[in-house]
Structures are given as C-alpha cells and as structure tokens.
mmCIF file of N, CA, C and O in Angstrom:
data_model
loop_
_atom_site.group_PDB
_atom_site.id
_atom_site.type_symbol
_atom_site.label_atom_id
_atom_site.label_comp_id
_atom_site.label_asym_id
_atom_site.label_seq_id
_atom_site.Cartn_x
_atom_site.Cartn_y
_atom_site.Cartn_z
ATOM 1 N N MET A 243 -6.382 22.258 26.633
ATOM 2 C CA MET A 243 -6.716 20.847 26.717
ATOM 3 C C MET A 243 -5.653 20.042 25.977
ATOM 4 O O MET A 243 -5.087 20.475 24.982
ATOM 5 N N LEU A 244 -5.422 18.856 26.425
ATOM 6 C CA LEU A 244 -4.363 18.024 25.885
ATOM 7 C C LEU A 244 -4.696 17.482 24.500
ATOM 8 O O LEU A 244 -3.805 17.306 23.677
ATOM 9 N N LEU A 245 -5.944 17.242 24.216
ATOM 10 C CA LEU A 245 -6.334 16.652 22.942
ATOM 11 C C LEU A 245 -6.798 17.694 21.918
ATOM 12 O O LEU A 245 -7.454 17.341 20.940
ATOM 13 N N ALA A 246 -6.464 18.938 22.123
ATOM 14 C CA ALA A 246 -6.876 19.983 21.190
ATOM 15 C C ALA A 246 -6.158 19.813 19.853
ATOM 16 O O ALA A 246 -5.012 19.355 19.799
ATOM 17 N N GLU A 247 -6.847 20.180 18.797
ATOM 18 C CA GLU A 247 -6.267 20.092 17.462
ATOM 19 C C GLU A 247 -5.269 21.218 17.260
ATOM 20 O O GLU A 247 -5.616 22.389 17.287
ATOM 21 N N THR A 248 -4.029 20.879 17.069
ATOM 22 C CA THR A 248 -2.999 21.869 16.787
ATOM 23 C C THR A 248 -2.725 21.863 15.288
ATOM 24 O O THR A 248 -3.039 20.883 14.593
ATOM 25 N N PRO A 249 -2.129 22.934 14.764
ATOM 26 C CA PRO A 249 -1.794 22.933 13.329
ATOM 27 C C PRO A 249 -0.860 21.787 12.942
ATOM 28 O O PRO A 249 -0.990 21.202 11.872
ATOM 29 N N ARG A 250 0.069 21.453 13.825
ATOM 30 C CA ARG A 250 0.995 20.345 13.539
ATOM 31 C C ARG A 250 0.241 19.019 13.458
ATOM 32 O O ARG A 250 0.491 18.206 12.579
ATOM 33 N N ARG A 251 -0.693 18.817 14.368
ATOM 34 C CA ARG A 251 -1.468 17.580 14.374
ATOM 35 C C ARG A 251 -2.335 17.469 13.122
ATOM 36 O O ARG A 251 -2.479 16.398 12.540
ATOM 37 N N LYS A 252 -2.919 18.595 12.698
ATOM 38 C CA LYS A 252 -3.720 18.592 11.475
ATOM 39 C C LYS A 252 -2.866 18.269 10.262
ATOM 40 O O LYS A 252 -3.288 17.528 9.371
ATOM 41 N N LEU A 253 -1.647 18.824 10.232
ATOM 42 C CA LEU A 253 -0.748 18.559 9.108
ATOM 43 C C LEU A 253 -0.349 17.089 9.056
ATOM 44 O O LEU A 253 -0.354 16.472 7.983
ATOM 45 N N VAL A 254 -0.028 16.517 10.214
ATOM 46 C CA VAL A 254 0.350 15.101 10.256
ATOM 47 C C VAL A 254 -0.823 14.226 9.823
ATOM 48 O O VAL A 254 -0.650 13.273 9.056
ATOM 49 N N THR A 255 -2.016 14.544 10.271
ATOM 50 C CA THR A 255 -3.198 13.784 9.868
ATOM 51 C C THR A 255 -3.420 13.874 8.369
ATOM 52 O O THR A 255 -3.717 12.872 7.712
ATOM 53 N N LEU A 256 -3.248 15.053 7.811
ATOM 54 C CA LEU A 256 -3.390 15.232 6.370
ATOM 55 C C LEU A 256 -2.333 14.444 5.604
ATOM 56 O O LEU A 256 -2.646 13.790 4.608
ATOM 57 N N LEU A 257 -1.087 14.475 6.079
ATOM 58 C CA LEU A 257 -0.015 13.731 5.409
ATOM 59 C C LEU A 257 -0.233 12.220 5.477
ATOM 60 O O LEU A 257 -0.003 11.507 4.497
ATOM 61 N N VAL A 258 -0.670 11.732 6.625
ATOM 62 C CA VAL A 258 -0.924 10.293 6.760
ATOM 63 C C VAL A 258 -2.092 9.880 5.868
ATOM 64 O O VAL A 258 -2.052 8.838 5.212
ATOM 65 N N ASN A 259 -3.131 10.700 5.811
ATOM 66 C CA ASN A 259 -4.272 10.415 4.934
ATOM 67 C C ASN A 259 -3.827 10.387 3.476
ATOM 68 O O ASN A 259 -4.201 9.498 2.717
ATOM 69 N N TRP A 260 -3.027 11.359 3.081
ATOM 70 C CA TRP A 260 -2.500 11.385 1.724
ATOM 71 C C TRP A 260 -1.646 10.146 1.456
ATOM 72 O O TRP A 260 -1.690 9.566 0.378
ATOM 73 N N GLY A 261 -0.853 9.753 2.454
ATOM 74 C CA GLY A 261 0.016 8.592 2.292
ATOM 75 C C GLY A 261 -0.747 7.303 2.063
ATOM 76 O O GLY A 261 -0.315 6.439 1.297
ATOM 77 N N HIS A 262 -1.909 7.153 2.696
ATOM 78 C CA HIS A 262 -2.716 5.953 2.478
ATOM 79 C C HIS A 262 -3.241 5.905 1.046
ATOM 80 O O HIS A 262 -3.245 4.848 0.408
ATOM 81 N N TRP A 263 -3.686 7.041 0.519
ATOM 82 C CA TRP A 263 -4.148 7.066 -0.876
ATOM 83 C C TRP A 263 -2.988 6.821 -1.827
ATOM 84 O O TRP A 263 -3.146 6.161 -2.861
ATOM 85 N N PHE A 264 -1.809 7.346 -1.501
ATOM 86 C CA PHE A 264 -0.613 7.119 -2.308
ATOM 87 C C PHE A 264 -0.250 5.636 -2.323
ATOM 88 O O PHE A 264 0.082 5.074 -3.375
ATOM 89 N N ALA A 265 -0.327 4.994 -1.160
ATOM 90 C CA ALA A 265 -0.034 3.561 -1.080
ATOM 91 C C ALA A 265 -1.047 2.751 -1.878
ATOM 92 O O ALA A 265 -0.678 1.787 -2.564
ATOM 93 N N LEU A 266 -2.320 3.126 -1.820
ATOM 94 C CA LEU A 266 -3.338 2.418 -2.600
ATOM 95 C C LEU A 266 -3.063 2.532 -4.095
ATOM 96 O O LEU A 266 -3.155 1.535 -4.825
ATOM 97 N N LEU A 267 -2.712 3.717 -4.546
ATOM 98 C CA LEU A 267 -2.391 3.892 -5.961
ATOM 99 C C LEU A 267 -1.161 3.073 -6.348
ATOM 100 O O LEU A 267 -1.136 2.449 -7.416
ATOM 101 N N ASN A 268 -0.165 3.034 -5.476
ATOM 102 C CA ASN A 268 1.018 2.218 -5.757
ATOM 103 C C ASN A 268 0.692 0.733 -5.786
ATOM 104 O O ASN A 268 1.276 -0.016 -6.574
ATOM 105 N N ILE A 269 -0.221 0.283 -4.941
ATOM 106 C CA ILE A 269 -0.638 -1.122 -4.968
ATOM 107 C C ILE A 269 -1.301 -1.448 -6.305
ATOM 108 O O ILE A 269 -1.028 -2.482 -6.908
ATOM 109 N N ILE A 270 -2.170 -0.562 -6.762
ATOM 110 C CA ILE A 270 -2.849 -0.789 -8.050
ATOM 111 C C ILE A 270 -1.834 -0.836 -9.189
ATOM 112 O O ILE A 270 -1.908 -1.717 -10.064
ATOM 113 N N ILE A 271 -0.870 0.068 -9.180
ATOM 114 C CA ILE A 271 0.158 0.082 -10.227
ATOM 115 C C ILE A 271 1.011 -1.180 -10.157
ATOM 116 O O ILE A 271 1.301 -1.806 -11.183
ATOM 117 N N ALA A 272 1.406 -1.589 -8.950
ATOM 118 C CA ALA A 272 2.236 -2.782 -8.800
ATOM 119 C C ALA A 272 1.495 -4.044 -9.215
ATOM 120 O O ALA A 272 2.069 -4.937 -9.855
ATOM 121 N N VAL A 273 0.217 -4.147 -8.889
ATOM 122 C CA VAL A 273 -0.581 -5.306 -9.295
ATOM 123 C C VAL A 273 -0.713 -5.339 -10.819
ATOM 124 O O VAL A 273 -0.646 -6.408 -11.437
ATOM 125 N N THR A 274 -0.868 -4.183 -11.437
ATOM 126 C CA THR A 274 -0.969 -4.116 -12.896
ATOM 127 C C THR A 274 0.334 -4.565 -13.550
ATOM 128 O O THR A 274 0.317 -5.326 -14.519
ATOM 129 N N ILE A 275 1.457 -4.112 -13.028
ATOM 130 C CA ILE A 275 2.749 -4.530 -13.581
ATOM 131 C C ILE A 275 2.962 -6.026 -13.367
ATOM 132 O O ILE A 275 3.421 -6.735 -14.272
ATOM 133 N N ALA A 276 2.626 -6.522 -12.184
ATOM 134 C CA ALA A 276 2.792 -7.958 -11.911
ATOM 135 C C ALA A 276 1.847 -8.794 -12.759
ATOM 136 O O ALA A 276 2.143 -9.955 -13.059
ATOM 137 N N ALA A 277 0.717 -8.219 -13.172
ATOM 138 C CA ALA A 277 -0.232 -8.955 -14.006
ATOM 139 C C ALA A 277 0.384 -9.334 -15.345
ATOM 140 O O ALA A 277 0.042 -10.371 -15.921
ATOM 141 N N ILE A 278 1.281 -8.512 -15.832
ATOM 142 C CA ILE A 278 1.955 -8.826 -17.100
ATOM 143 C C ILE A 278 2.693 -10.154 -16.983
ATOM 144 O O ILE A 278 2.621 -11.000 -17.872
ATOM 145 N N TYR A 279 3.390 -10.349 -15.866
ATOM 146 C CA TYR A 279 4.144 -11.583 -15.671
ATOM 147 C C TYR A 279 3.226 -12.762 -15.357
ATOM 148 O O TYR A 279 3.465 -13.880 -15.817
ATOM 149 N N ILE A 280 2.183 -12.543 -14.580
ATOM 150 C CA ILE A 280 1.257 -13.618 -14.217
ATOM 151 C C ILE A 280 0.506 -14.115 -15.442
ATOM 152 O O ILE A 280 0.354 -15.318 -15.657
ATOM 153 N N LEU A 281 0.025 -13.191 -16.266
ATOM 154 C CA LEU A 281 -0.784 -13.577 -17.416
ATOM 155 C C LEU A 281 0.045 -14.171 -18.549
ATOM 156 O O LEU A 281 -0.503 -14.867 -19.403
ATOM 157 N N ASN A 282 1.359 -13.931 -18.561
ATOM 158 C CA ASN A 282 2.211 -14.502 -19.602
ATOM 159 C C ASN A 282 2.833 -15.834 -19.201
ATOM 160 O O ASN A 282 3.487 -16.474 -20.015
ATOM 161 N N SER A 283 2.629 -16.252 -17.967
ATOM 162 C CA SER A 283 3.135 -17.549 -17.534
ATOM 163 C C SER A 283 2.048 -18.604 -17.745
ATOM 164 O O SER A 283 0.863 -18.271 -17.849
ATOM 165 N N PRO A 284 2.445 -19.867 -17.810
ATOM 166 C CA PRO A 284 1.426 -20.912 -17.993
ATOM 167 C C PRO A 284 0.461 -20.973 -16.812
ATOM 168 O O PRO A 284 0.859 -20.811 -15.664
ATOM 169 N N ALA A 285 -0.796 -21.192 -17.120
ATOM 170 C CA ALA A 285 -1.833 -21.243 -16.088
ATOM 171 C C ALA A 285 -1.751 -22.562 -15.322
ATOM 172 O O ALA A 285 -1.375 -23.593 -15.876
ATOM 173 N N PRO A 286 -2.117 -22.545 -14.033
ATOM 174 C CA PRO A 286 -2.169 -23.794 -13.267
ATOM 175 C C PRO A 286 -3.230 -24.744 -13.845
ATOM 176 O O PRO A 286 -4.172 -24.314 -14.511
ATOM 177 N N GLY A 287 -3.079 -26.008 -13.535
ATOM 178 C CA GLY A 287 -3.963 -27.005 -14.109
ATOM 179 C C GLY A 287 -5.312 -27.143 -13.440
ATOM 180 O O GLY A 287 -6.225 -27.745 -14.012
ATOM 181 N N SER A 288 -5.495 -26.626 -12.261
ATOM 182 C CA SER A 288 -6.756 -26.813 -11.543
ATOM 183 C C SER A 288 -7.342 -25.469 -11.120
ATOM 184 O O SER A 288 -6.669 -24.443 -11.135
ATOM 185 N N VAL A 289 -8.596 -25.513 -10.719
ATOM 186 C CA VAL A 289 -9.274 -24.315 -10.239
ATOM 187 C C VAL A 289 -8.661 -23.860 -8.916
ATOM 188 O O VAL A 289 -8.493 -22.655 -8.680
ATOM 189 N N VAL A 290 -8.318 -24.808 -8.056
ATOM 190 C CA VAL A 290 -7.707 -24.476 -6.772
ATOM 191 C C VAL A 290 -6.356 -23.797 -6.997
ATOM 192 O O VAL A 290 -6.013 -22.817 -6.337
ATOM 193 N N GLY A 291 -5.584 -24.312 -7.954
ATOM 194 C CA GLY A 291 -4.294 -23.711 -8.283
ATOM 195 C C GLY A 291 -4.446 -22.299 -8.822
ATOM 196 O O GLY A 291 -3.672 -21.409 -8.483
ATOM 197 N N THR A 292 -5.449 -22.071 -9.658
ATOM 198 C CA THR A 292 -5.705 -20.736 -10.189
ATOM 199 C C THR A 292 -6.149 -19.789 -9.079
ATOM 200 O O THR A 292 -5.688 -18.641 -9.014
ATOM 201 N N PHE A 293 -7.019 -20.265 -8.192
ATOM 202 C CA PHE A 293 -7.454 -19.455 -7.056
ATOM 203 C C PHE A 293 -6.271 -19.092 -6.161
ATOM 204 O O PHE A 293 -6.110 -17.940 -5.757
ATOM 205 N N TYR A 294 -5.403 -20.056 -5.892
ATOM 206 C CA TYR A 294 -4.222 -19.803 -5.067
ATOM 207 C C TYR A 294 -3.292 -18.811 -5.749
ATOM 208 O O TYR A 294 -2.740 -17.912 -5.096
ATOM 209 N N LEU A 295 -3.112 -18.946 -7.045
ATOM 210 C CA LEU A 295 -2.241 -18.032 -7.787
ATOM 211 C C LEU A 295 -2.715 -16.596 -7.659
ATOM 212 O O LEU A 295 -1.933 -15.692 -7.330
ATOM 213 N N PHE A 296 -3.995 -16.350 -7.881
ATOM 214 C CA PHE A 296 -4.500 -14.990 -7.848
ATOM 215 C C PHE A 296 -4.557 -14.413 -6.425
ATOM 216 O O PHE A 296 -4.224 -13.247 -6.218
ATOM 217 N N THR A 297 -4.944 -15.222 -5.433
ATOM 218 C CA THR A 297 -4.956 -14.701 -4.063
ATOM 219 C C THR A 297 -3.537 -14.448 -3.560
ATOM 220 O O THR A 297 -3.277 -13.432 -2.898
ATOM 221 N N ASN A 298 -2.627 -15.321 -3.873
ATOM 222 C CA ASN A 298 -1.235 -15.152 -3.471
ATOM 223 C C ASN A 298 -0.623 -13.935 -4.154
ATOM 224 O O ASN A 298 0.091 -13.149 -3.525
ATOM 225 N N TRP A 299 -0.927 -13.752 -5.414
ATOM 226 C CA TRP A 299 -0.411 -12.622 -6.194
ATOM 227 C C TRP A 299 -0.898 -11.300 -5.617
ATOM 228 O O TRP A 299 -0.108 -10.390 -5.359
ATOM 229 N N MET A 300 -2.201 -11.180 -5.398
ATOM 230 C CA MET A 300 -2.762 -9.937 -4.870
ATOM 231 C C MET A 300 -2.244 -9.644 -3.461
ATOM 232 O O MET A 300 -1.868 -8.515 -3.156
ATOM 233 N N SER A 301 -2.234 -10.656 -2.593
ATOM 234 C CA SER A 301 -1.845 -10.409 -1.206
ATOM 235 C C SER A 301 -0.366 -10.072 -1.082
ATOM 236 O O SER A 301 -0.002 -9.162 -0.328
ATOM 237 N N HIS A 302 0.498 -10.749 -1.807
ATOM 238 C CA HIS A 302 1.923 -10.465 -1.703
ATOM 239 C C HIS A 302 2.280 -9.104 -2.282
ATOM 240 O O HIS A 302 3.041 -8.347 -1.677
ATOM 241 N N ILE A 303 1.749 -8.772 -3.429
ATOM 242 C CA ILE A 303 2.041 -7.474 -4.033
ATOM 243 C C ILE A 303 1.485 -6.361 -3.155
ATOM 244 O O ILE A 303 2.157 -5.352 -2.894
ATOM 245 N N GLY A 304 0.274 -6.516 -2.671
ATOM 246 C CA GLY A 304 -0.322 -5.511 -1.792
ATOM 247 C C GLY A 304 0.455 -5.351 -0.495
ATOM 248 O O GLY A 304 0.708 -4.227 -0.045
ATOM 249 N N PHE A 305 0.870 -6.459 0.108
ATOM 250 C CA PHE A 305 1.615 -6.390 1.359
ATOM 251 C C PHE A 305 2.961 -5.723 1.173
ATOM 252 O O PHE A 305 3.353 -4.859 1.956
ATOM 253 N N LEU A 306 3.692 -6.112 0.137
ATOM 254 C CA LEU A 306 5.012 -5.528 -0.088
ATOM 255 C C LEU A 306 4.927 -4.029 -0.352
ATOM 256 O O LEU A 306 5.751 -3.252 0.131
ATOM 257 N N THR A 307 3.932 -3.613 -1.097
ATOM 258 C CA THR A 307 3.774 -2.196 -1.388
ATOM 259 C C THR A 307 3.369 -1.427 -0.140
ATOM 260 O O THR A 307 3.924 -0.362 0.151
ATOM 261 N N PHE A 308 2.416 -1.926 0.628
ATOM 262 C CA PHE A 308 1.987 -1.231 1.832
ATOM 263 C C PHE A 308 3.076 -1.248 2.894
ATOM 264 O O PHE A 308 3.239 -0.284 3.644
ATOM 265 N N PHE A 309 3.853 -2.316 2.957
ATOM 266 C CA PHE A 309 4.955 -2.401 3.911
ATOM 267 C C PHE A 309 6.000 -1.330 3.605
ATOM 268 O O PHE A 309 6.545 -0.714 4.521
ATOM 269 N N SER A 310 6.276 -1.091 2.327
ATOM 270 C CA SER A 310 7.222 -0.039 1.976
ATOM 271 C C SER A 310 6.680 1.330 2.380
ATOM 272 O O SER A 310 7.437 2.217 2.774
ATOM 273 N N PHE A 311 5.367 1.529 2.294
ATOM 274 C CA PHE A 311 4.757 2.772 2.775
ATOM 275 C C PHE A 311 4.968 2.921 4.275
ATOM 276 O O PHE A 311 5.343 3.988 4.762
ATOM 277 N N VAL A 312 4.757 1.855 5.026
ATOM 278 C CA VAL A 312 4.884 1.917 6.481
ATOM 279 C C VAL A 312 6.337 2.167 6.894
ATOM 280 O O VAL A 312 6.603 2.910 7.842
ATOM 281 N N ILE A 313 7.288 1.602 6.168
ATOM 282 C CA ILE A 313 8.695 1.742 6.530
ATOM 283 C C ILE A 313 9.267 3.092 6.091
ATOM 284 O O ILE A 313 10.065 3.689 6.800
ATOM 285 N N VAL A 314 8.861 3.616 4.927
ATOM 286 C CA VAL A 314 9.490 4.817 4.371
ATOM 287 C C VAL A 314 8.653 6.077 4.589
ATOM 288 O O VAL A 314 9.122 7.057 5.166
ATOM 289 N N ILE A 315 7.417 6.093 4.122
ATOM 290 C CA ILE A 315 6.652 7.326 4.075
ATOM 291 C C ILE A 315 6.017 7.679 5.429
ATOM 292 O O ILE A 315 6.022 8.846 5.829
ATOM 293 N N LEU A 316 5.484 6.726 6.122
ATOM 294 C CA LEU A 316 4.819 7.012 7.394
ATOM 295 C C LEU A 316 5.741 7.662 8.417
ATOM 296 O O LEU A 316 5.357 8.669 9.029
ATOM 297 N N PRO A 317 6.962 7.169 8.628
ATOM 298 C CA PRO A 317 7.848 7.881 9.561
ATOM 299 C C PRO A 317 8.187 9.300 9.099
ATOM 300 O O PRO A 317 8.345 10.203 9.930
ATOM 301 N N LEU A 318 8.286 9.504 7.796
ATOM 302 C CA LEU A 318 8.553 10.852 7.300
ATOM 303 C C LEU A 318 7.427 11.814 7.623
ATOM 304 O O LEU A 318 7.666 13.015 7.823
ATOM 305 N N CYS A 319 6.209 11.318 7.672
ATOM 306 C CA CYS A 319 5.064 12.178 8.025
ATOM 307 C C CYS A 319 5.202 12.714 9.440
ATOM 308 O O CYS A 319 4.745 13.827 9.730
ATOM 309 N N TYR A 320 5.799 11.962 10.323
ATOM 310 C CA TYR A 320 5.932 12.393 11.708
ATOM 311 C C TYR A 320 7.231 13.161 11.956
ATOM 312 O O TYR A 320 7.299 13.972 12.873
ATOM 313 N N VAL A 321 8.258 12.927 11.157
ATOM 314 C CA VAL A 321 9.554 13.564 11.380
ATOM 315 C C VAL A 321 9.657 14.905 10.675
ATOM 316 O O VAL A 321 10.069 15.899 11.276
ATOM 317 N N VAL A 322 9.279 14.952 9.403
ATOM 318 C CA VAL A 322 9.428 16.176 8.620
ATOM 319 C C VAL A 322 8.286 17.128 8.971
ATOM 320 O O VAL A 322 7.127 16.746 8.913
ATOM 321 N N PRO A 323 8.607 18.365 9.346
ATOM 322 C CA PRO A 323 7.538 19.305 9.718
ATOM 323 C C PRO A 323 6.757 19.806 8.509
ATOM 324 O O PRO A 323 7.242 19.885 7.436
#
C-alpha cells in the first residue's frame, strides 16, 4: 500500500516532532533573554502601549525563532537519513 508506515517515514515523523519541541524550548529561551532588555527599558506611558509592547515582543521573538526552525532544522529532517 502506498500509505504504509515505512521506517524512513517513522524516523522523519520522529525528527519533525522532536524539532517542534526544540523550537518551543528555543522560543522560551529567546523570550527570557529578550525580557532582560524589555524590563530594563522605560515602560510605555499607557495601558495600550504596554499591551502593544508585550504582544509585539512575544510575537516577534516567537516568529523569528520558529522561522529559523522552519528554514534550518525542518529541511534537515527530510534530507539527512
């Protein structure tokens, strides 16, 4: 059958699953490091500014970290046996 589980397919699935957890851990580490700079800078004057600062901070750091996973690690999961 065409959709049968092969050892190669299982390995790729395992590597991709591992890569997602690796990316999540890297996002947490990157957000923690960026928090040092965010918390040491002057706070915005309004609640809206503070909300924007924290949402922008989390989304940009998370996106950049996950994007690096998609560009570097994910293709390696499919190329390297």
